PDB file of N, CA and C in Angstrom:
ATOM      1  N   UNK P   1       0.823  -1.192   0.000  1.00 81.00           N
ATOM      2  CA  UNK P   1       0.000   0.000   0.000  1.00 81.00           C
ATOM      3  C   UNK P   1       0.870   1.260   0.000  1.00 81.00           C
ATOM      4  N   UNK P   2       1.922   1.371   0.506  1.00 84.00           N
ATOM      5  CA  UNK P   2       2.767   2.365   0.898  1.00 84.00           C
ATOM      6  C   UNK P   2       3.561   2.591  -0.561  1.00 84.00           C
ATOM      7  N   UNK P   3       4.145   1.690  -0.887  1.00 90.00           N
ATOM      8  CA  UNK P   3       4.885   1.771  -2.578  1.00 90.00           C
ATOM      9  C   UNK P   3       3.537   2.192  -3.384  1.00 90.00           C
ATOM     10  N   UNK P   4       2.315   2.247  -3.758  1.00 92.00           N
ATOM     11  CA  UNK P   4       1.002   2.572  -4.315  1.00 92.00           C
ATOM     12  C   UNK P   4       1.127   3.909  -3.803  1.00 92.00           C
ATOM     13  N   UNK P   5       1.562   4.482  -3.050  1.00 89.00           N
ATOM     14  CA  UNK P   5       1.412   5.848  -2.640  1.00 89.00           C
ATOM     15  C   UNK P   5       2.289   6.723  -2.757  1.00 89.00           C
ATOM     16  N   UNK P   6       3.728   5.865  -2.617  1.00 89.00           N
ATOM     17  CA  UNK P   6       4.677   6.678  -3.260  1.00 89.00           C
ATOM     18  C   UNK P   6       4.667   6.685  -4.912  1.00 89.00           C
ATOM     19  N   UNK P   7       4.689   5.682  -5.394  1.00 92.00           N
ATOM     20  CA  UNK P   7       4.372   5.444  -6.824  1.00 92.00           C
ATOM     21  C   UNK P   7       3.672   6.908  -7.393  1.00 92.00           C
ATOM     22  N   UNK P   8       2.212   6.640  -7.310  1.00 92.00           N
ATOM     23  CA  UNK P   8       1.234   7.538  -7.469  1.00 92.00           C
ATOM     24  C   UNK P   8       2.149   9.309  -7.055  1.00 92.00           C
ATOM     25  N   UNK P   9       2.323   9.306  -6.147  1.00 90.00           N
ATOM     26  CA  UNK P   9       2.665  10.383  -5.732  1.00 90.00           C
ATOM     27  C   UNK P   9       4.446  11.061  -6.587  1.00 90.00           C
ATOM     28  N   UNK P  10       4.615  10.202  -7.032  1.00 92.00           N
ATOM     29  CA  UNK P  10       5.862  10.576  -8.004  1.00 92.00           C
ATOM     30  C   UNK P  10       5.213  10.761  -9.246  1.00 92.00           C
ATOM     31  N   UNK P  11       4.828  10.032  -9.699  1.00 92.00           N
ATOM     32  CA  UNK P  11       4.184  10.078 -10.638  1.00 92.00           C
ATOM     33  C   UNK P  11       3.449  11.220 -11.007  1.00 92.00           C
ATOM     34  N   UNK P  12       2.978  12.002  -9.931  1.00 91.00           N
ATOM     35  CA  UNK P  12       2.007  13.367  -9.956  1.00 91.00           C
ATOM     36  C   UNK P  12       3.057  14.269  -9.852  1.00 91.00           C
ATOM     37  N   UNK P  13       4.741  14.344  -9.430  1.00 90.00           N
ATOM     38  CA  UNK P  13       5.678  14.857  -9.383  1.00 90.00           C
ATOM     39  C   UNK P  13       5.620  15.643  -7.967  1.00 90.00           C
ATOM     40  N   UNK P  14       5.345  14.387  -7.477  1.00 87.00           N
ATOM     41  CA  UNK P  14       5.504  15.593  -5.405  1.00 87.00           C
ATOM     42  C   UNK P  14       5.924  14.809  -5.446  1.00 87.00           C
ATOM     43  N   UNK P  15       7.644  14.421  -5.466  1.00 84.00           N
ATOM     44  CA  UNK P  15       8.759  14.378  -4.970  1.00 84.00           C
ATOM     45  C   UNK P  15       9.218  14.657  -3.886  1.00 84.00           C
ATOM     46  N   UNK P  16       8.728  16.152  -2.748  1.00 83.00           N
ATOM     47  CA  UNK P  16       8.830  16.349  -2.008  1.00 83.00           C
ATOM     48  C   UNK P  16       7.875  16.040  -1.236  1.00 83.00           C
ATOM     49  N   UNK P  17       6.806  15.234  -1.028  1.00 87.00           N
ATOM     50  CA  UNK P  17       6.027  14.358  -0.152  1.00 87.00           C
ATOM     51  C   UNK P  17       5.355  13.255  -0.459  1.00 87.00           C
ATOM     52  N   UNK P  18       6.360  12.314  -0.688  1.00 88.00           N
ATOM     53  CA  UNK P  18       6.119  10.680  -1.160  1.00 88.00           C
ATOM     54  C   UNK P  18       5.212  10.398  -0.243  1.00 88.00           C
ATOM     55  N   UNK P  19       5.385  10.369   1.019  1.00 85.00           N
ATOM     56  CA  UNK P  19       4.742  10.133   2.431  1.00 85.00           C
ATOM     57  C   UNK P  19       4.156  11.128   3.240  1.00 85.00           C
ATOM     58  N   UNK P  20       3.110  10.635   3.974  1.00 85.00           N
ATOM     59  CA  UNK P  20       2.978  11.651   5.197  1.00 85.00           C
ATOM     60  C   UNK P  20       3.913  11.278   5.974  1.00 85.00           C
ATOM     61  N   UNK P  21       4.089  12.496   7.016  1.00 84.00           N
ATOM     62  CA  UNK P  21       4.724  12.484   8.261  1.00 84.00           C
ATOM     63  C   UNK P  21       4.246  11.424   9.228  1.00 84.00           C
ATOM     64  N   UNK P  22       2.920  10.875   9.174  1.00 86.00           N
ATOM     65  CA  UNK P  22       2.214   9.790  10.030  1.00 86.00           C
ATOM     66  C   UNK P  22       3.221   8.393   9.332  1.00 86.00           C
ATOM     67  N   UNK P  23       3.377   8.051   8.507  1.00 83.00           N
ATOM     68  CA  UNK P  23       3.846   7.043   7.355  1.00 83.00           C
ATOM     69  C   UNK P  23       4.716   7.019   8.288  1.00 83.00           C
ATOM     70  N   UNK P  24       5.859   7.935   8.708  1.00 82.00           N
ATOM     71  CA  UNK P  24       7.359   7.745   9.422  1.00 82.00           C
ATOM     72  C   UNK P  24       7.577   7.884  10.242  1.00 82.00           C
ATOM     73  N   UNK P  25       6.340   7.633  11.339  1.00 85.00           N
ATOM     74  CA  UNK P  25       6.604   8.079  12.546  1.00 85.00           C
ATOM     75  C   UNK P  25       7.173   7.122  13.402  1.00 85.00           C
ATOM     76  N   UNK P  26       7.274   5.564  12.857  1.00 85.00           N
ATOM     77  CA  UNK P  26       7.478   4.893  13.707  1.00 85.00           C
ATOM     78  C   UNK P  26       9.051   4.468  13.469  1.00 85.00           C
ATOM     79  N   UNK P  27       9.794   4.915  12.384  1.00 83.00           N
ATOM     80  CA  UNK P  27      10.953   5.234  11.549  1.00 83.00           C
ATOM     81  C   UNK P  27      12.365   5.029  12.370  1.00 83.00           C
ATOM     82  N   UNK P  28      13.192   4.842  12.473  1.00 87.00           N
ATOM     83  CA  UNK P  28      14.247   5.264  12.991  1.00 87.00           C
ATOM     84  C   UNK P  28      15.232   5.263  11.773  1.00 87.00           C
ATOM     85  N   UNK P  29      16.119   6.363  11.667  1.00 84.00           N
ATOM     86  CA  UNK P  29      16.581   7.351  10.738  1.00 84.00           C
ATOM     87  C   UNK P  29      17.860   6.024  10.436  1.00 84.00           C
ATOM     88  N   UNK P  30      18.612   5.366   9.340  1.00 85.00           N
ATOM     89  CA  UNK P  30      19.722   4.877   9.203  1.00 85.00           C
ATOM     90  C   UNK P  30      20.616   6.078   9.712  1.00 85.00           C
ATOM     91  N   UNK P  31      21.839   5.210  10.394  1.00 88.00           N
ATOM     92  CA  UNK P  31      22.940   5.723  10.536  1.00 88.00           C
ATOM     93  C   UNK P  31      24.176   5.861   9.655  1.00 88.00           C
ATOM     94  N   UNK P  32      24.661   7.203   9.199  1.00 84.00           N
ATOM     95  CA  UNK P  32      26.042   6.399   8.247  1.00 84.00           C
ATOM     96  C   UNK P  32      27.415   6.435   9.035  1.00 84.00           C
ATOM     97  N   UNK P  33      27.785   5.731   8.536  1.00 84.00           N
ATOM     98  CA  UNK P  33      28.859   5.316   9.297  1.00 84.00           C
ATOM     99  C   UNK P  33      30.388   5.126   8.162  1.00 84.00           C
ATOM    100  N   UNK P  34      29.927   6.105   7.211  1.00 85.00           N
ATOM    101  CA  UNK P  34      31.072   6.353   6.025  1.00 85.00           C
ATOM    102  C   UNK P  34      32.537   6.665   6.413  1.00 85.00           C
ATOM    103  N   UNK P  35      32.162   7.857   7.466  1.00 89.00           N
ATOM    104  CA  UNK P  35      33.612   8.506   8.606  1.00 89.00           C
ATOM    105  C   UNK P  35      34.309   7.259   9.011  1.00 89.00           C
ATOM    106  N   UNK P  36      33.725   5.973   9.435  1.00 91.00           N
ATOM    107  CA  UNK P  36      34.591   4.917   9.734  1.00 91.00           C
ATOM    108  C   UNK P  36      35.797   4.607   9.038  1.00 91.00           C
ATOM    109  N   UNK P  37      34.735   4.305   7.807  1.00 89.00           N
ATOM    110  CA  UNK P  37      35.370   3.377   7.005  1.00 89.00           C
ATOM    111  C   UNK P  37      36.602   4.623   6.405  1.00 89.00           C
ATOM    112  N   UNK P  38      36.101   5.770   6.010  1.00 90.00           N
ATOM    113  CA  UNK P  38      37.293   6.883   5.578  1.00 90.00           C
ATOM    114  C   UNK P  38      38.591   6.869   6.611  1.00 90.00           C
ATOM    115  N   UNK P  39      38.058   6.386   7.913  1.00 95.00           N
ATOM    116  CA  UNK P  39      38.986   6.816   8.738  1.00 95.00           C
ATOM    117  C   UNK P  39      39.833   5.470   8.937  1.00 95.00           C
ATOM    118  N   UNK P  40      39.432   4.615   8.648  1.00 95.00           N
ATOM    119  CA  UNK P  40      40.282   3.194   8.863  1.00 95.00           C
ATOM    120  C   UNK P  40      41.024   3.240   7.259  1.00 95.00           C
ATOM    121  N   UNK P  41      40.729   3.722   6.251  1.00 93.00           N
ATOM    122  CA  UNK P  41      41.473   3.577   5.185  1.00 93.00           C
ATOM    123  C   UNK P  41      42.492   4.785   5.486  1.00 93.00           C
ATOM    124  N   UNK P  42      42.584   5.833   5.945  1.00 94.00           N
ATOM    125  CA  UNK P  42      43.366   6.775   6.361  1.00 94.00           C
ATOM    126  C   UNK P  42      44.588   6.371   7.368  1.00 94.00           C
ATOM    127  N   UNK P  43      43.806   5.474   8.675  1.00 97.00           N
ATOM    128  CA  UNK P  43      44.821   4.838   8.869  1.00 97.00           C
ATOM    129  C   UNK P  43      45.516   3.576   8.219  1.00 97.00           C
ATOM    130  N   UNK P  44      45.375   3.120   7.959  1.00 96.00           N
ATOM    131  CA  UNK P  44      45.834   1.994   6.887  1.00 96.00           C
ATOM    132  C   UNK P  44      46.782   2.546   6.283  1.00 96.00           C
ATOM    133  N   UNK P  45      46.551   3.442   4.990  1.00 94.00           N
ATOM    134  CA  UNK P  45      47.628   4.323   4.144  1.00 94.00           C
ATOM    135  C   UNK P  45      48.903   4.655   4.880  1.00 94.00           C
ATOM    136  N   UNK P  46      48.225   5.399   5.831  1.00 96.00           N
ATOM    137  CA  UNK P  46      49.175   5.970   6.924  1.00 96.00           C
ATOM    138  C   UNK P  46      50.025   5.328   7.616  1.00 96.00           C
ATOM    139  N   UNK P  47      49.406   4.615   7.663  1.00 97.00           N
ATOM    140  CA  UNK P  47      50.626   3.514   8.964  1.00 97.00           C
ATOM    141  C   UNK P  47      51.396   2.726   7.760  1.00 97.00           C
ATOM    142  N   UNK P  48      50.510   2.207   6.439  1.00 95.00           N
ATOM    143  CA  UNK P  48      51.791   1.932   5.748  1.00 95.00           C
ATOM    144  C   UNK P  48      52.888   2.605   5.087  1.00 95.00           C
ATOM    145  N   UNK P  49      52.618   4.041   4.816  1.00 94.00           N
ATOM    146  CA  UNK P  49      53.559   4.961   4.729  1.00 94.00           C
ATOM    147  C   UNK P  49      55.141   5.024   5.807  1.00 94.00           C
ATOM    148  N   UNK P  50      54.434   5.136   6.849  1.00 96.00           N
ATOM    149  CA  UNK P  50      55.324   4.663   8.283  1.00 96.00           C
ATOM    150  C   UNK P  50      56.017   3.784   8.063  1.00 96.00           C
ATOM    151  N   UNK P  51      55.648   2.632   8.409  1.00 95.00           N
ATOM    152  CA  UNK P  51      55.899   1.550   8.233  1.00 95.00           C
ATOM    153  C   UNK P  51      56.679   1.460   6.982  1.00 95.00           C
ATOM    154  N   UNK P  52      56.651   1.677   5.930  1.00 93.00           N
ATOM    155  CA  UNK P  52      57.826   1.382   4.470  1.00 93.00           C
ATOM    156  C   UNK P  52      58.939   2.335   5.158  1.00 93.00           C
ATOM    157  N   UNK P  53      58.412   3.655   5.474  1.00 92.00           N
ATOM    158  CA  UNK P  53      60.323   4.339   5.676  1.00 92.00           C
ATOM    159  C   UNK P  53      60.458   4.191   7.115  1.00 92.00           C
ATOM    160  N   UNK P  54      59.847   3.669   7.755  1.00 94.00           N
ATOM    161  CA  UNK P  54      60.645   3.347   9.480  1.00 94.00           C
ATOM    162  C   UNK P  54      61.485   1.944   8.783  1.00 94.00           C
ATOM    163  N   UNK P  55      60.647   1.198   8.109  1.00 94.00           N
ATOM    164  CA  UNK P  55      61.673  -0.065   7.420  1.00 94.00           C
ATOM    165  C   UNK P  55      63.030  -0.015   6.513  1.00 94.00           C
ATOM    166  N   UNK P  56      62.941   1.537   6.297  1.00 92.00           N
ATOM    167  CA  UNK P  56      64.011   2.394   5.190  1.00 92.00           C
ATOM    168  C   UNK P  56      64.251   1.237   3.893  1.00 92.00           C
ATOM    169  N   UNK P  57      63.066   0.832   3.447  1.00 91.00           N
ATOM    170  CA  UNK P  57      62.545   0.385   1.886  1.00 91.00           C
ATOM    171  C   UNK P  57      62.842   1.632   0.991  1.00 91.00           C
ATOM    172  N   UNK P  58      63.610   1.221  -0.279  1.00 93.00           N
ATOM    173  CA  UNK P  58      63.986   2.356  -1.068  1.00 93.00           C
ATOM    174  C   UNK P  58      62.421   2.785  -1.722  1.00 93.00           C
ATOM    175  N   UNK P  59      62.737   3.572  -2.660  1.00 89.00           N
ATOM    176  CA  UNK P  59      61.475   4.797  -2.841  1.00 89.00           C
ATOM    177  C   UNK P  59      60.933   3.501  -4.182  1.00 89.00           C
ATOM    178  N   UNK P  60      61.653   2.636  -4.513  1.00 91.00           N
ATOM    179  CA  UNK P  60      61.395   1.875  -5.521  1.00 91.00           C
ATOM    180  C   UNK P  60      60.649   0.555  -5.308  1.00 91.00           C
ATOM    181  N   UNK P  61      60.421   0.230  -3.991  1.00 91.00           N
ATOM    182  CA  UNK P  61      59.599  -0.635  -3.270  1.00 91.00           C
ATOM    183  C   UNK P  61      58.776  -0.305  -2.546  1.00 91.00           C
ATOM    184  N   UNK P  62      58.982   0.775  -1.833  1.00 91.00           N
ATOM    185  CA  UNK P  62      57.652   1.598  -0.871  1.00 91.00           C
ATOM    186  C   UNK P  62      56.665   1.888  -1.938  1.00 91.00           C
ATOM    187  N   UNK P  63      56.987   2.332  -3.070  1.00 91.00           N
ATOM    188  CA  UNK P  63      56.139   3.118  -4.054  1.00 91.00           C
ATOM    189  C   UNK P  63      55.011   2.398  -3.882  1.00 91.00           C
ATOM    190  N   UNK P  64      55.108   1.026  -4.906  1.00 90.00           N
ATOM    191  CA  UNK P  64      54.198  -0.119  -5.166  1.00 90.00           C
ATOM    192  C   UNK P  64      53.439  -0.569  -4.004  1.00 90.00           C
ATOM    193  N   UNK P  65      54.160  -0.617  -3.046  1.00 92.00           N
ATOM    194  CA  UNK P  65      53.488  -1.163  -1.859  1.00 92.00           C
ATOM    195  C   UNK P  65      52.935  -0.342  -1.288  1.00 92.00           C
ATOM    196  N   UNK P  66      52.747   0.702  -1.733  1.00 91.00           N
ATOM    197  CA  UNK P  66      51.578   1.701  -0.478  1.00 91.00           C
ATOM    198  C   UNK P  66      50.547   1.555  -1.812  1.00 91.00           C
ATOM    199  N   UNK P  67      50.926   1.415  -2.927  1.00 88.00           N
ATOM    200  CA  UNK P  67      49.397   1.343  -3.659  1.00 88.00           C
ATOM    201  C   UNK P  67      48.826   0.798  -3.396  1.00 88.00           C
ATOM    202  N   UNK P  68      49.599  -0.867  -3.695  1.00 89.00           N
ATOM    203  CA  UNK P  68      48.882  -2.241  -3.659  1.00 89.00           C
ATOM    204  C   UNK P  68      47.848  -2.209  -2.284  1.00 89.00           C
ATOM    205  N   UNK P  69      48.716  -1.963  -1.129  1.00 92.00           N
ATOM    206  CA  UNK P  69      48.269  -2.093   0.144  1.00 92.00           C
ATOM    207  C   UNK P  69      46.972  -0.588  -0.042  1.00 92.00           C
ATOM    208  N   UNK P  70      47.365   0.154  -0.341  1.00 89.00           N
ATOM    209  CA  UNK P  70      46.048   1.594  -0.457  1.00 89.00           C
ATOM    210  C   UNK P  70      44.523   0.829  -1.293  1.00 89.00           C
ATOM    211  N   UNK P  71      44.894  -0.510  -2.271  1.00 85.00           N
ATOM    212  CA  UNK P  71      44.132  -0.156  -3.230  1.00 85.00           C
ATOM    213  C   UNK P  71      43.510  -1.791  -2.593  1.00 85.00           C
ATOM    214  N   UNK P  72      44.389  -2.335  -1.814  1.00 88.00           N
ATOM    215  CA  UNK P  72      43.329  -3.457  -1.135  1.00 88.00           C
ATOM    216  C   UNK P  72      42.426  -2.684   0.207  1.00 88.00           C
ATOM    217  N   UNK P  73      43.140  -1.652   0.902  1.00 90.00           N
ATOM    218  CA  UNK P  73      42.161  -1.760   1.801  1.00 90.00           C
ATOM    219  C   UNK P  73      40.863  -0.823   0.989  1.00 90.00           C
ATOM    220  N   UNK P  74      41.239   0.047   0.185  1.00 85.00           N
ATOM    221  CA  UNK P  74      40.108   0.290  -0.570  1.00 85.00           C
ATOM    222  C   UNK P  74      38.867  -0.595  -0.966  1.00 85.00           C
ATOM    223  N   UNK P  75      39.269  -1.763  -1.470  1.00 83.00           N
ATOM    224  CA  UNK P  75      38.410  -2.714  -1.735  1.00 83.00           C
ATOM    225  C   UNK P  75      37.672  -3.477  -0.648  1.00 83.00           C
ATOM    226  N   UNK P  76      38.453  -3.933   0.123  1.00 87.00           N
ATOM    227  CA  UNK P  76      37.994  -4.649   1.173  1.00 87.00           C
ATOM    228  C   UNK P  76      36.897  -3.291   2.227  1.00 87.00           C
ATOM    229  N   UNK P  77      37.160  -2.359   2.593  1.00 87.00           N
ATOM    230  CA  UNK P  77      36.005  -1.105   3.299  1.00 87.00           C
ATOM    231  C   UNK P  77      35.100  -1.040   2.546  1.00 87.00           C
ATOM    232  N   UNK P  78      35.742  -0.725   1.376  1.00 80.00           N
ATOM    233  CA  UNK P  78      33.889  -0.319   0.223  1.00 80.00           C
ATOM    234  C   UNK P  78      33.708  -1.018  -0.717  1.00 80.00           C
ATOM    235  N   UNK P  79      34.257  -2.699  -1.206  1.00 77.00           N
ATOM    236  CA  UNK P  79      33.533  -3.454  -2.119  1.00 77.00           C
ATOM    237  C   UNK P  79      33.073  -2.822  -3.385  1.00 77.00           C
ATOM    238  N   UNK P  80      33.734  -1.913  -4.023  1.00 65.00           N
ATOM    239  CA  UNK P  80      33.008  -1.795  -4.674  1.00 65.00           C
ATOM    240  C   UNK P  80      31.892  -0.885  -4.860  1.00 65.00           C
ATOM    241  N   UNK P  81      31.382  -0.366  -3.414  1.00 66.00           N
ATOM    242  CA  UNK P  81      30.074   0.503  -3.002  1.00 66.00           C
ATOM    243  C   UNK P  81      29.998   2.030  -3.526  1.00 66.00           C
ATOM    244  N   UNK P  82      31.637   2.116  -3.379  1.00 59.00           N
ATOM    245  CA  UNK P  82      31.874   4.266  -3.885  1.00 59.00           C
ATOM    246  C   UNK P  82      32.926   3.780  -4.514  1.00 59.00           C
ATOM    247  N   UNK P  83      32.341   5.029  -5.624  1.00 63.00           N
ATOM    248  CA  UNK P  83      33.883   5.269  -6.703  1.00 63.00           C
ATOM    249  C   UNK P  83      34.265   6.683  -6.039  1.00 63.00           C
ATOM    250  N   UNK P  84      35.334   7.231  -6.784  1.00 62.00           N
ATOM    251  CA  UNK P  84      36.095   8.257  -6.108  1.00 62.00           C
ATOM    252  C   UNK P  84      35.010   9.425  -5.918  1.00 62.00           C
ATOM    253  N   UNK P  85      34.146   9.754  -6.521  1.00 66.00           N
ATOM    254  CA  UNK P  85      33.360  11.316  -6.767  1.00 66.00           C
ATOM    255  C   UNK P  85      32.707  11.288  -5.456  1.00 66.00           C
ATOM    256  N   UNK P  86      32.063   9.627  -4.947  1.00 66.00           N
ATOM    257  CA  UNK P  86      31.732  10.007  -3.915  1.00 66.00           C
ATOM    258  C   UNK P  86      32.334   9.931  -2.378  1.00 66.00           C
ATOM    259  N   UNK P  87      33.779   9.388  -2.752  1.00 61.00           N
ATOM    260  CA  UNK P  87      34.421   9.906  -1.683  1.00 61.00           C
ATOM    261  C   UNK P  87      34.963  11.198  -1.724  1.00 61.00           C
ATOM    262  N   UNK P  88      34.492  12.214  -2.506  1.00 66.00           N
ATOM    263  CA  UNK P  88      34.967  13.597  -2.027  1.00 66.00           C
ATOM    264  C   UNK P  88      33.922  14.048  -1.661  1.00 66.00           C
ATOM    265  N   UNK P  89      32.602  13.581  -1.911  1.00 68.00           N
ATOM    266  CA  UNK P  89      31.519  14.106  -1.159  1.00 68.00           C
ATOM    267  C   UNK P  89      31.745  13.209  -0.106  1.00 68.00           C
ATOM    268  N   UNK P  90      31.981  12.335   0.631  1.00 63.00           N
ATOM    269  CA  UNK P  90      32.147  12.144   1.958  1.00 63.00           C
ATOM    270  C   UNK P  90      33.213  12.908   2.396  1.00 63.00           C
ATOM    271  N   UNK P  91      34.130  13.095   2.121  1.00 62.00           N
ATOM    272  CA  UNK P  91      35.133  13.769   2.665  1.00 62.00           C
ATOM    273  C   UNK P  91      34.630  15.693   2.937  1.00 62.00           C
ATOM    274  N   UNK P  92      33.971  16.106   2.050  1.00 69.00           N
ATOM    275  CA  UNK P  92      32.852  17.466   2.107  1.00 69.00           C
ATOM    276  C   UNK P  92      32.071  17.391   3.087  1.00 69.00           C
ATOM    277  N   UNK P  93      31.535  16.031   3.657  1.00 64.00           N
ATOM    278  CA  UNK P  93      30.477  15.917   4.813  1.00 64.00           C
ATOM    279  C   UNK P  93      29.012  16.003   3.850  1.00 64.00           C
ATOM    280  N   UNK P  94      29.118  15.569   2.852  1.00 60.00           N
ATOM    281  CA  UNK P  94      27.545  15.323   1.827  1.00 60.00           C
ATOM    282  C   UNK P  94      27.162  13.891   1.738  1.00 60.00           C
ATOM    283  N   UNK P  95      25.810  13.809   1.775  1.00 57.00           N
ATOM    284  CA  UNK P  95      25.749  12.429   1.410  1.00 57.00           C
ATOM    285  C   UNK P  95      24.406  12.397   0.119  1.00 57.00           C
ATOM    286  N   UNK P  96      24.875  11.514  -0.465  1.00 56.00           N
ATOM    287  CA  UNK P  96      23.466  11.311  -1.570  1.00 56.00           C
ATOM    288  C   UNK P  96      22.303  10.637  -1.230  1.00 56.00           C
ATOM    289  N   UNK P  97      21.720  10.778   0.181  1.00 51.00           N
ATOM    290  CA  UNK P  97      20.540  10.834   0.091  1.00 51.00           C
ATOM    291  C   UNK P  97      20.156   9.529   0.781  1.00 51.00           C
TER     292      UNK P  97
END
């Protein structure tokens, strides 16, 4: 019944009230939790940055290995979920919605 109402109601182009306020009252808002994951790939990078020149790895082995290592934990936090555009809107504090 509720998709029949948003439906309809897009369809008429009120976009801005798919629902009543009664519809969401019983709602609890998702949380994002994007800052995590930005912040565990931040440390990650970071500590492997550290980590290659506390190891004093020439600039010709650190290179590769902060990618490789940058571009797995990339994968493994977001699967896939954000490409780069919208990690600068997380990093802005925006979210799409």
């Amino acid at each position: 019944m509720m998709l029949l109402k948003i439906a309809e109601r897009y369809a008429e182009g009120r976009t801005l009230a798919l629902l009543d306020p009664e519809d969401l009252a019983n709602v609890t808002p998702a949380q994002s939790r994007e800052w995590v994951r930005l912040l565990a790939l931040g440390l990650i990078v970071t500590g492997t940055v550290a980590g290659a020149l506390t190891a004093g790895l020439p600039d010709a082995a650190a290179t590769p290995l902060i990618g490789v290592v940058s571009l797995l934990a990339w994968s493994v936090l977001y699967g896939g979920r954000m490409v780069g555009t919208d990690l600068v809107d997380v990093m802005r504090g925006q979210s799409r919605g």
